[in-house]
mmCIF file of C-alpha atoms in Angstrom:
data_model
loop_
_atom_site.group_PDB
_atom_site.id
_atom_site.type_symbol
_atom_site.label_atom_id
_atom_site.label_comp_id
_atom_site.label_asym_id
_atom_site.label_seq_id
_atom_site.Cartn_x
_atom_site.Cartn_y
_atom_site.Cartn_z
ATOM 1 C CA UNK T 19 -28.305 9.300 7.046
ATOM 2 C CA UNK T 20 -26.151 9.747 3.955
ATOM 3 C CA UNK T 21 -27.865 9.362 0.617
ATOM 4 C CA UNK T 22 -26.148 6.605 -1.339
ATOM 5 C CA UNK T 23 -26.805 8.226 -4.723
ATOM 6 C CA UNK T 24 -25.389 11.521 -3.539
ATOM 7 C CA UNK T 25 -22.256 9.815 -2.260
ATOM 8 C CA UNK T 26 -21.844 7.836 -5.464
ATOM 9 C CA UNK T 27 -21.907 11.075 -7.461
ATOM 10 C CA UNK T 28 -19.339 12.469 -5.036
ATOM 11 C CA UNK T 29 -17.099 9.432 -5.613
ATOM 12 C CA UNK T 30 -17.363 9.742 -9.394
ATOM 13 C CA UNK T 31 -16.516 13.446 -9.234
ATOM 14 C CA UNK T 32 -13.329 12.954 -7.259
ATOM 15 C CA UNK T 33 -12.190 9.440 -8.126
ATOM 16 C CA UNK T 34 -9.767 10.520 -10.870
ATOM 17 C CA UNK T 35 -8.044 12.989 -8.581
ATOM 18 C CA UNK T 36 -7.759 10.521 -5.705
ATOM 19 C CA UNK T 37 -6.602 7.673 -7.937
ATOM 20 C CA UNK T 38 -4.031 9.867 -9.679
ATOM 21 C CA UNK T 39 -2.577 10.998 -6.352
ATOM 22 C CA UNK T 40 -2.314 7.405 -5.171
ATOM 23 C CA UNK T 41 -0.881 5.855 -8.312
ATOM 24 C CA UNK T 42 1.743 8.551 -8.748
ATOM 25 C CA UNK T 43 3.017 7.756 -5.264
ATOM 26 C CA UNK T 44 2.661 3.995 -5.030
ATOM 27 C CA UNK T 45 3.226 3.272 -8.745
ATOM 28 C CA UNK T 46 1.004 0.220 -8.774
ATOM 29 C CA UNK T 47 -2.570 0.302 -10.156
ATOM 30 C CA UNK T 48 -3.923 -2.384 -7.826
ATOM 31 C CA UNK T 49 -2.497 -0.723 -4.710
ATOM 32 C CA UNK T 50 -3.695 2.667 -5.912
ATOM 33 C CA UNK T 51 -7.192 1.290 -6.308
ATOM 34 C CA UNK T 52 -7.164 -0.163 -2.787
ATOM 35 C CA UNK T 53 -5.927 3.129 -1.376
ATOM 36 C CA UNK T 54 -8.547 5.068 -3.306
ATOM 37 C CA UNK T 55 -11.238 2.859 -1.810
ATOM 38 C CA UNK T 56 -9.902 3.519 1.679
ATOM 39 C CA UNK T 57 -9.901 7.263 1.006
ATOM 40 C CA UNK T 58 -13.553 7.237 0.036
ATOM 41 C CA UNK T 59 -14.501 5.059 3.004
ATOM 42 C CA UNK T 60 -12.927 7.685 5.244
ATOM 43 C CA UNK T 61 -14.720 10.371 3.282
ATOM 44 C CA UNK T 62 -17.988 8.543 3.922
ATOM 45 C CA UNK T 63 -17.342 8.616 7.663
ATOM 46 C CA UNK T 64 -16.761 12.383 7.497
ATOM 47 C CA UNK T 65 -19.155 13.178 4.686
ATOM 48 C CA UNK T 66 -21.320 15.546 6.673
ATOM 49 C CA UNK T 67 -18.290 17.715 7.410
ATOM 50 C CA UNK T 68 -16.586 17.688 4.042
ATOM 51 C CA UNK T 69 -19.448 17.799 1.549
ATOM 52 C CA UNK T 70 -20.243 21.395 2.211
ATOM 53 C CA UNK T 71 -16.644 22.402 2.815
ATOM 54 C CA UNK T 72 -14.800 24.427 0.227
ATOM 55 C CA UNK T 73 -11.669 22.317 0.667
ATOM 56 C CA UNK T 74 -13.127 18.910 -0.164
ATOM 57 C CA UNK T 75 -10.559 18.324 -2.895
ATOM 58 C CA UNK T 76 -7.702 19.308 -0.599
ATOM 59 C CA UNK T 77 -8.967 17.018 2.143
ATOM 60 C CA UNK T 78 -9.225 14.064 -0.206
ATOM 61 C CA UNK T 79 -5.789 14.747 -1.687
ATOM 62 C CA UNK T 80 -4.219 14.932 1.767
ATOM 63 C CA UNK T 81 -5.818 11.695 2.899
ATOM 64 C CA UNK T 82 -4.803 9.974 -0.353
ATOM 65 C CA UNK T 83 -1.248 11.212 0.063
ATOM 66 C CA UNK T 84 -1.020 10.100 3.699
ATOM 67 C CA UNK T 85 -2.492 6.678 3.032
ATOM 68 C CA UNK T 86 -0.132 6.225 0.074
ATOM 69 C CA UNK T 87 2.878 7.191 2.183
ATOM 70 C CA UNK T 88 1.733 4.849 4.959
ATOM 71 C CA UNK T 89 1.466 2.091 2.384
ATOM 72 C CA UNK T 90 4.950 2.855 1.103
ATOM 73 C CA UNK T 91 6.423 3.018 4.592
ATOM 74 C CA UNK T 92 5.440 -0.598 5.145
ATOM 75 C CA UNK T 93 7.689 -1.509 2.236
ATOM 76 C CA UNK T 94 10.244 1.252 2.664
ATOM 77 C CA UNK T 95 12.952 -1.030 4.056
ATOM 78 C CA UNK T 96 12.582 -3.234 1.005
ATOM 79 C CA UNK T 97 12.659 -0.521 -1.672
ATOM 80 C CA UNK T 98 15.282 1.518 0.135
ATOM 81 C CA UNK T 99 17.490 -1.579 0.123
ATOM 82 C CA UNK T 100 16.994 -1.914 -3.608
ATOM 83 C CA UNK T 101 17.363 1.814 -4.294
ATOM 84 C CA UNK T 102 20.753 1.816 -2.576
ATOM 85 C CA UNK T 103 21.827 -1.046 -4.801
ATOM 86 C CA UNK T 104 20.913 1.057 -7.853
ATOM 87 C CA UNK T 105 23.559 2.983 -9.670
ATOM 88 C CA UNK T 106 23.959 4.937 -12.897
ATOM 89 C CA UNK T 107 23.707 1.790 -15.040
ATOM 90 C CA UNK T 108 20.396 0.873 -13.421
ATOM 91 C CA UNK T 109 19.003 4.330 -14.241
ATOM 92 C CA UNK T 110 19.963 3.836 -17.867
ATOM 93 C CA UNK T 111 18.138 0.523 -17.799
ATOM 94 C CA UNK T 112 15.033 2.338 -16.502
ATOM 95 C CA UNK T 113 15.087 4.625 -19.541
ATOM 96 C CA UNK T 114 15.690 1.704 -21.872
ATOM 97 C CA UNK T 115 12.907 -0.300 -20.262
ATOM 98 C CA UNK T 116 10.298 2.301 -21.163
ATOM 99 C CA UNK T 117 8.808 2.012 -24.635
ATOM 100 C CA UNK T 118 10.833 4.129 -27.036
ATOM 101 C CA UNK T 119 8.792 7.163 -28.167
ATOM 102 C CA UNK T 120 8.523 5.863 -31.711
ATOM 103 C CA UNK T 121 6.827 2.711 -30.492
ATOM 104 C CA UNK T 122 4.245 4.564 -28.442
ATOM 105 C CA UNK T 123 0.724 5.193 -29.588
ATOM 106 C CA UNK T 124 0.373 7.757 -32.355
ATOM 107 C CA UNK T 125 -1.510 10.108 -30.060
ATOM 108 C CA UNK T 126 1.564 10.318 -27.873
ATOM 109 C CA UNK T 127 3.782 11.040 -30.863
ATOM 110 C CA UNK T 128 1.852 14.182 -31.651
ATOM 111 C CA UNK T 129 3.978 16.230 -29.297
ATOM 112 C CA UNK T 130 1.951 15.542 -26.146
ATOM 113 C CA UNK T 131 4.783 15.672 -23.667
ATOM 114 C CA UNK T 132 2.370 15.473 -20.822
ATOM 115 C CA UNK T 133 1.149 12.020 -21.751
ATOM 116 C CA UNK T 134 4.742 10.873 -22.149
ATOM 117 C CA UNK T 135 5.671 12.344 -18.815
ATOM 118 C CA UNK T 136 2.671 10.711 -17.148
ATOM 119 C CA UNK T 137 3.724 7.378 -18.577
ATOM 120 C CA UNK T 138 7.377 7.780 -17.598
ATOM 121 C CA UNK T 139 6.626 9.165 -14.132
ATOM 122 C CA UNK T 140 4.641 6.171 -12.949
ATOM 123 C CA UNK T 141 7.437 3.890 -14.095
ATOM 124 C CA UNK T 142 10.186 5.669 -12.176
ATOM 125 C CA UNK T 143 11.744 3.676 -9.323
ATOM 126 C CA UNK T 144 9.909 4.469 -6.073
ATOM 127 C CA UNK T 145 12.965 6.067 -4.438
ATOM 128 C CA UNK T 146 12.964 8.744 -7.166
ATOM 129 C CA UNK T 147 9.287 8.948 -8.006
ATOM 130 C CA UNK T 148 7.954 9.549 -4.515
ATOM 131 C CA UNK T 149 10.060 12.619 -3.626
ATOM 132 C CA UNK T 150 9.641 13.982 -7.150
ATOM 133 C CA UNK T 151 5.849 13.703 -6.977
ATOM 134 C CA UNK T 152 5.749 15.158 -3.464
ATOM 135 C CA UNK T 153 7.852 18.108 -4.587
ATOM 136 C CA UNK T 154 6.350 18.940 -7.976
ATOM 137 C CA UNK T 155 2.762 17.843 -7.529
ATOM 138 C CA UNK T 156 2.033 17.926 -3.835
ATOM 139 C CA UNK T 157 4.055 21.143 -3.432
ATOM 140 C CA UNK T 158 5.854 19.965 -0.322
ATOM 141 C CA UNK T 159 9.144 21.540 0.692
ATOM 142 C CA UNK T 160 12.313 19.455 0.791
ATOM 143 C CA UNK T 161 12.259 19.447 4.578
ATOM 144 C CA UNK T 162 8.673 18.199 4.709
ATOM 145 C CA UNK T 163 9.460 15.469 2.193
ATOM 146 C CA UNK T 164 12.450 14.365 4.249
ATOM 147 C CA UNK T 165 10.282 14.282 7.372
ATOM 148 C CA UNK T 166 7.527 12.304 5.669
ATOM 149 C CA UNK T 167 9.920 9.764 4.227
ATOM 150 C CA UNK T 168 12.247 9.567 7.208
ATOM 151 C CA UNK T 169 15.349 10.298 5.139
ATOM 152 C CA UNK T 170 17.922 13.059 5.044
ATOM 153 C CA UNK T 171 17.484 16.318 3.149
ATOM 154 C CA UNK T 172 20.436 15.518 0.887
ATOM 155 C CA UNK T 173 18.909 12.176 -0.054
ATOM 156 C CA UNK T 174 15.670 13.897 -1.029
ATOM 157 C CA UNK T 175 17.528 16.346 -3.274
ATOM 158 C CA UNK T 176 19.667 13.590 -4.782
ATOM 159 C CA UNK T 177 16.660 11.389 -5.524
ATOM 160 C CA UNK T 178 14.712 14.265 -7.081
ATOM 161 C CA UNK T 179 17.731 15.161 -9.208
ATOM 162 C CA UNK T 180 18.074 11.549 -10.350
ATOM 163 C CA UNK T 181 14.379 11.302 -11.136
ATOM 164 C CA UNK T 182 14.511 14.474 -13.231
ATOM 165 C CA UNK T 183 17.633 13.211 -15.014
ATOM 166 C CA UNK T 184 15.877 9.968 -15.887
ATOM 167 C CA UNK T 185 12.838 11.832 -17.207
ATOM 168 C CA UNK T 186 15.040 14.160 -19.264
ATOM 169 C CA UNK T 187 16.864 11.241 -20.832
ATOM 170 C CA UNK T 188 13.533 9.713 -21.752
ATOM 171 C CA UNK T 189 12.204 12.935 -23.243
ATOM 172 C CA UNK T 190 15.256 13.872 -25.297
ATOM 173 C CA UNK T 191 14.881 11.338 -28.188
ATOM 174 C CA UNK T 192 11.224 12.292 -28.653
ATOM 175 C CA UNK T 193 11.874 16.029 -28.652
ATOM 176 C CA UNK T 194 14.547 15.687 -31.313
ATOM 177 C CA UNK T 195 11.890 14.789 -33.877
ATOM 178 C CA UNK T 196 9.387 17.365 -32.709
ATOM 179 C CA UNK T 197 8.905 20.102 -35.300
ATOM 180 C CA UNK T 198 7.580 22.677 -32.869
ATOM 181 C CA UNK T 199 10.549 22.147 -30.583
ATOM 182 C CA UNK T 200 13.026 22.317 -33.471
ATOM 183 C CA UNK T 201 11.453 25.535 -34.738
ATOM 184 C CA UNK T 202 11.714 27.180 -31.384
ATOM 185 C CA UNK T 203 15.255 25.917 -30.849
ATOM 186 C CA UNK T 204 16.475 26.995 -34.302
ATOM 187 C CA UNK T 205 14.860 30.419 -33.888
ATOM 188 C CA UNK T 206 16.859 30.939 -30.722
ATOM 189 C CA UNK T 207 20.046 29.774 -32.403
ATOM 190 C CA UNK V 29 18.945 18.944 -29.620
ATOM 191 C CA UNK V 30 17.227 20.491 -26.609
ATOM 192 C CA UNK V 31 19.498 22.163 -24.122
ATOM 193 C CA UNK V 32 19.556 20.748 -20.622
ATOM 194 C CA UNK V 33 18.090 23.890 -19.107
ATOM 195 C CA UNK V 34 15.250 23.825 -21.630
ATOM 196 C CA UNK V 35 14.378 20.348 -20.423
ATOM 197 C CA UNK V 36 14.606 21.563 -16.858
ATOM 198 C CA UNK V 37 12.186 24.362 -17.704
ATOM 199 C CA UNK V 38 9.883 21.903 -19.402
ATOM 200 C CA UNK V 39 9.832 19.630 -16.375
ATOM 201 C CA UNK V 40 9.286 22.538 -13.993
ATOM 202 C CA UNK V 41 6.436 23.776 -16.167
ATOM 203 C CA UNK V 42 4.747 20.522 -17.092
ATOM 204 C CA UNK V 43 5.098 18.267 -14.067
ATOM 205 C CA UNK V 44 2.660 20.238 -11.884
ATOM 206 C CA UNK V 45 0.249 20.463 -14.835
ATOM 207 C CA UNK V 46 0.183 16.808 -15.788
ATOM 208 C CA UNK V 47 -3.347 15.629 -16.528
ATOM 209 C CA UNK V 48 -5.098 13.327 -14.117
ATOM 210 C CA UNK V 49 -5.186 9.644 -14.859
ATOM 211 C CA UNK V 50 -8.560 7.955 -15.188
ATOM 212 C CA UNK V 51 -9.639 5.851 -12.258
ATOM 213 C CA UNK V 52 -10.756 2.322 -13.130
ATOM 214 C CA UNK V 53 -14.453 1.969 -13.909
ATOM 215 C CA UNK V 54 -14.842 -0.532 -11.088
ATOM 216 C CA UNK V 55 -13.671 1.854 -8.358
ATOM 217 C CA UNK V 56 -16.998 3.574 -7.682
ATOM 218 C CA UNK V 57 -18.988 0.291 -7.578
ATOM 219 C CA UNK V 58 -16.311 -1.141 -5.312
ATOM 220 C CA UNK V 59 -16.556 1.766 -2.904
ATOM 221 C CA UNK V 60 -20.363 1.600 -2.806
ATOM 222 C CA UNK V 61 -20.275 -2.177 -2.250
ATOM 223 C CA UNK V 62 -17.832 -1.724 0.643
ATOM 224 C CA UNK V 63 -20.085 0.931 2.192
ATOM 225 C CA UNK V 64 -23.124 -1.330 1.885
ATOM 226 C CA UNK V 65 -21.234 -4.232 3.449
ATOM 227 C CA UNK V 66 -20.085 -2.012 6.317
ATOM 228 C CA UNK V 67 -23.632 -0.769 6.905
ATOM 229 C CA UNK V 68 -24.974 -4.333 6.883
ATOM 230 C CA UNK V 69 -22.343 -5.440 9.406
ATOM 231 C CA UNK V 70 -23.276 -2.632 11.777
ATOM 232 C CA UNK V 71 -26.997 -3.474 11.710
ATOM 233 C CA UNK V 72 -26.497 -7.215 12.211
ATOM 234 C CA UNK V 73 -27.132 -8.681 15.718
ATOM 235 C CA UNK V 74 -24.067 -8.620 17.933
ATOM 236 C CA UNK V 75 -23.561 -12.401 17.846
ATOM 237 C CA UNK V 76 -23.237 -12.214 14.037
ATOM 238 C CA UNK V 77 -20.545 -9.549 14.177
ATOM 239 C CA UNK V 78 -16.848 -9.946 14.899
ATOM 240 C CA UNK V 79 -15.815 -10.704 18.467
ATOM 241 C CA UNK V 80 -14.486 -7.161 18.862
ATOM 242 C CA UNK V 81 -18.008 -5.789 18.413
ATOM 243 C CA UNK V 82 -19.495 -8.024 21.132
ATOM 244 C CA UNK V 83 -20.737 -6.338 24.345
ATOM 245 C CA UNK V 84 -18.486 -6.676 27.364
ATOM 246 C CA UNK V 85 -20.714 -9.126 29.227
ATOM 247 C CA UNK V 86 -20.794 -11.456 26.195
ATOM 248 C CA UNK V 87 -17.009 -11.375 25.870
ATOM 249 C CA UNK V 88 -16.584 -11.990 29.605
ATOM 250 C CA UNK V 89 -19.042 -14.867 29.454
ATOM 251 C CA UNK V 90 -17.228 -16.451 26.513
ATOM 252 C CA UNK V 91 -13.916 -16.079 28.292
ATOM 253 C CA UNK V 92 -15.288 -17.704 31.436
ATOM 254 C CA UNK V 93 -16.761 -20.585 29.433
ATOM 255 C CA UNK V 94 -13.453 -21.121 27.654
ATOM 256 C CA UNK V 95 -11.628 -21.182 30.968
ATOM 257 C CA UNK V 96 -14.078 -23.685 32.360
ATOM 258 C CA UNK V 97 -13.738 -26.004 29.366
ATOM 259 C CA UNK V 98 -9.958 -25.713 29.432
ATOM 260 C CA UNK V 99 -9.829 -26.459 33.137
ATOM 261 C CA UNK V 100 -12.068 -29.499 32.738
ATOM 262 C CA UNK V 101 -9.905 -30.878 29.947
ATOM 263 C CA UNK V 102 -6.503 -30.231 31.449
ATOM 264 C CA UNK V 103 -7.043 -30.612 35.140
ATOM 265 C CA UNK V 104 -10.391 -32.323 35.439
ATOM 266 C CA UNK V 105 -9.235 -34.680 38.114
ATOM 267 C CA UNK V 106 -8.169 -31.843 40.396
ATOM 268 C CA UNK V 107 -11.588 -30.177 40.225
ATOM 269 C CA UNK V 108 -13.368 -33.289 41.440
ATOM 270 C CA UNK V 109 -13.053 -33.445 45.199
ATOM 271 C CA UNK V 110 -14.725 -36.083 47.352
ATOM 272 C CA UNK V 111 -18.084 -34.382 47.531
ATOM 273 C CA UNK V 112 -18.261 -33.790 43.842
ATOM 274 C CA UNK V 113 -17.141 -37.366 43.248
ATOM 275 C CA UNK V 114 -20.010 -38.606 45.381
ATOM 276 C CA UNK V 115 -22.389 -36.346 43.441
ATOM 277 C CA UNK V 116 -20.891 -37.569 40.206
ATOM 278 C CA UNK V 117 -21.664 -41.180 41.023
ATOM 279 C CA UNK V 118 -25.341 -40.263 41.230
ATOM 280 C CA UNK V 119 -25.548 -37.845 38.314
ATOM 281 C CA UNK V 120 -25.049 -39.127 34.734
ATOM 282 C CA UNK V 121 -24.029 -35.686 33.459
ATOM 283 C CA UNK V 122 -21.350 -35.408 36.110
ATOM 284 C CA UNK V 123 -20.138 -38.910 35.108
ATOM 285 C CA UNK V 124 -19.783 -37.584 31.596
ATOM 286 C CA UNK V 125 -17.781 -34.634 32.881
ATOM 287 C CA UNK V 126 -15.559 -37.037 34.769
ATOM 288 C CA UNK V 127 -14.891 -38.962 31.558
ATOM 289 C CA UNK V 128 -13.970 -35.727 29.832
ATOM 290 C CA UNK V 129 -11.627 -34.930 32.710
ATOM 291 C CA UNK V 130 -9.907 -38.281 32.308
ATOM 292 C CA UNK V 131 -9.489 -37.677 28.581
ATOM 293 C CA UNK V 132 -8.191 -34.210 29.317
ATOM 294 C CA UNK V 133 -5.598 -35.590 31.705
ATOM 295 C CA UNK V 134 -4.471 -38.126 29.119
ATOM 296 C CA UNK V 135 -4.122 -35.411 26.452
ATOM 297 C CA UNK V 136 -2.167 -33.218 28.856
ATOM 298 C CA UNK V 137 0.207 -36.099 29.604
ATOM 299 C CA UNK V 138 0.712 -36.825 25.888
ATOM 300 C CA UNK V 139 1.441 -33.139 25.259
ATOM 301 C CA UNK V 140 4.058 -33.020 27.960
ATOM 302 C CA UNK V 141 5.866 -36.159 26.839
ATOM 303 C CA UNK V 142 5.599 -36.012 23.058
ATOM 304 C CA UNK V 143 3.741 -32.967 21.743
ATOM 305 C CA UNK V 144 5.789 -30.214 23.287
ATOM 306 C CA UNK V 145 9.239 -31.457 22.153
ATOM 307 C CA UNK V 146 7.853 -32.086 18.629
ATOM 308 C CA UNK V 147 6.234 -28.667 18.560
ATOM 309 C CA UNK V 148 9.432 -26.948 19.629
ATOM 310 C CA UNK V 149 11.441 -28.924 17.081
ATOM 311 C CA UNK V 150 9.070 -27.829 14.297
ATOM 312 C CA UNK V 151 9.410 -24.188 15.363
ATOM 313 C CA UNK V 152 13.199 -24.420 15.238
ATOM 314 C CA UNK V 153 13.142 -26.086 11.811
ATOM 315 C CA UNK V 154 10.782 -23.428 10.424
ATOM 316 C CA UNK V 155 12.968 -20.583 11.684
ATOM 317 C CA UNK V 156 16.068 -22.245 10.233
ATOM 318 C CA UNK V 157 14.424 -22.764 6.820
ATOM 319 C CA UNK V 158 13.176 -19.158 6.745
ATOM 320 C CA UNK V 159 16.671 -17.872 7.542
ATOM 321 C CA UNK V 160 18.139 -20.000 4.778
ATOM 322 C CA UNK V 161 15.584 -18.635 2.301
ATOM 323 C CA UNK V 162 16.323 -15.035 3.259
ATOM 324 C CA UNK V 163 20.085 -15.629 3.081
ATOM 325 C CA UNK V 164 19.933 -17.407 -0.283
ATOM 326 C CA UNK V 165 17.648 -14.751 -1.718
ATOM 327 C CA UNK V 166 20.024 -11.967 -0.676
ATOM 328 C CA UNK V 167 23.046 -13.774 -2.115
ATOM 329 C CA UNK V 168 21.274 -14.462 -5.413
ATOM 330 C CA UNK V 169 20.172 -10.851 -5.752
ATOM 331 C CA UNK V 170 23.665 -9.537 -5.119
ATOM 332 C CA UNK V 171 25.166 -11.991 -7.612
ATOM 333 C CA UNK V 172 22.565 -11.133 -10.228
ATOM 334 C CA UNK V 173 22.993 -7.358 -9.907
ATOM 335 C CA UNK V 174 26.784 -7.575 -9.791
ATOM 336 C CA UNK V 175 26.769 -9.550 -13.035
ATOM 337 C CA UNK V 176 24.498 -6.951 -14.694
ATOM 338 C CA UNK V 177 26.844 -4.088 -13.810
ATOM 339 C CA UNK V 178 29.828 -5.957 -15.227
#
């Protein structure tokens, strides 16, 4: 019999990690919350095995990733259709649609690129965000990403390249006004 | 202005190190509530659970009862042979079953003559309307995106 209080503590310890994994892949807070709930329900079913395991975090991350990809695969035909309609102009619109750095909260303006990146990453179009997250954060190889998503290797590389280009375009205006960045850049020059 | 490769280095360095996002406060209570509901469902008597959790004999019994009711309604007259008819004249319950059989035959006749053609027509209309919606939606999306690009 699993102690409810013990499991609730377990949920609170890992909920940020599970939720972050889900929302970075599915891009939608409500869906990420549903997926996170499913992850913990599975964890409950296997709690006796995983609670004493040293790879609890890895297990939860893997389940969150798989459930997120399953969720996306149900809508893959829809977002793949839209991603193929996208072109360079649409990527520019993505950058423009994000709040300009000078309109963001002051805490973000204090050179915290990570917060800006977090914000921009979740807003990327799914076709770019998913392979980018799987590559940089889930540490999957290109081939594994292609296999998971059911697309070609070249499409994975193209989408990751486009996602990085979009993030770079978003970051550039904010870095221009960053004193630390300017100091470092001028020192090199 | 930052060089492109500096931005590449920044992305390579920072993306794997991005901080976690905070889960909503309601997630943990939601999970615990779902676990409690699941536990309650498992401990409930079988007839209060979903049909899939019923024991095999209960499912078989329900299936047999459904077949019996369906056969009485749709072919009641056929089931009543002479002997049963004689029994029916003496037994009020059997008379009632005979009435149900007559009603069942009438419903079956109505279905054949009117219900089925209407039902099929409705199916065809629904499929046609759905196809129109999908087609119009696709055309509108293509027009809208083509205008944006121009």
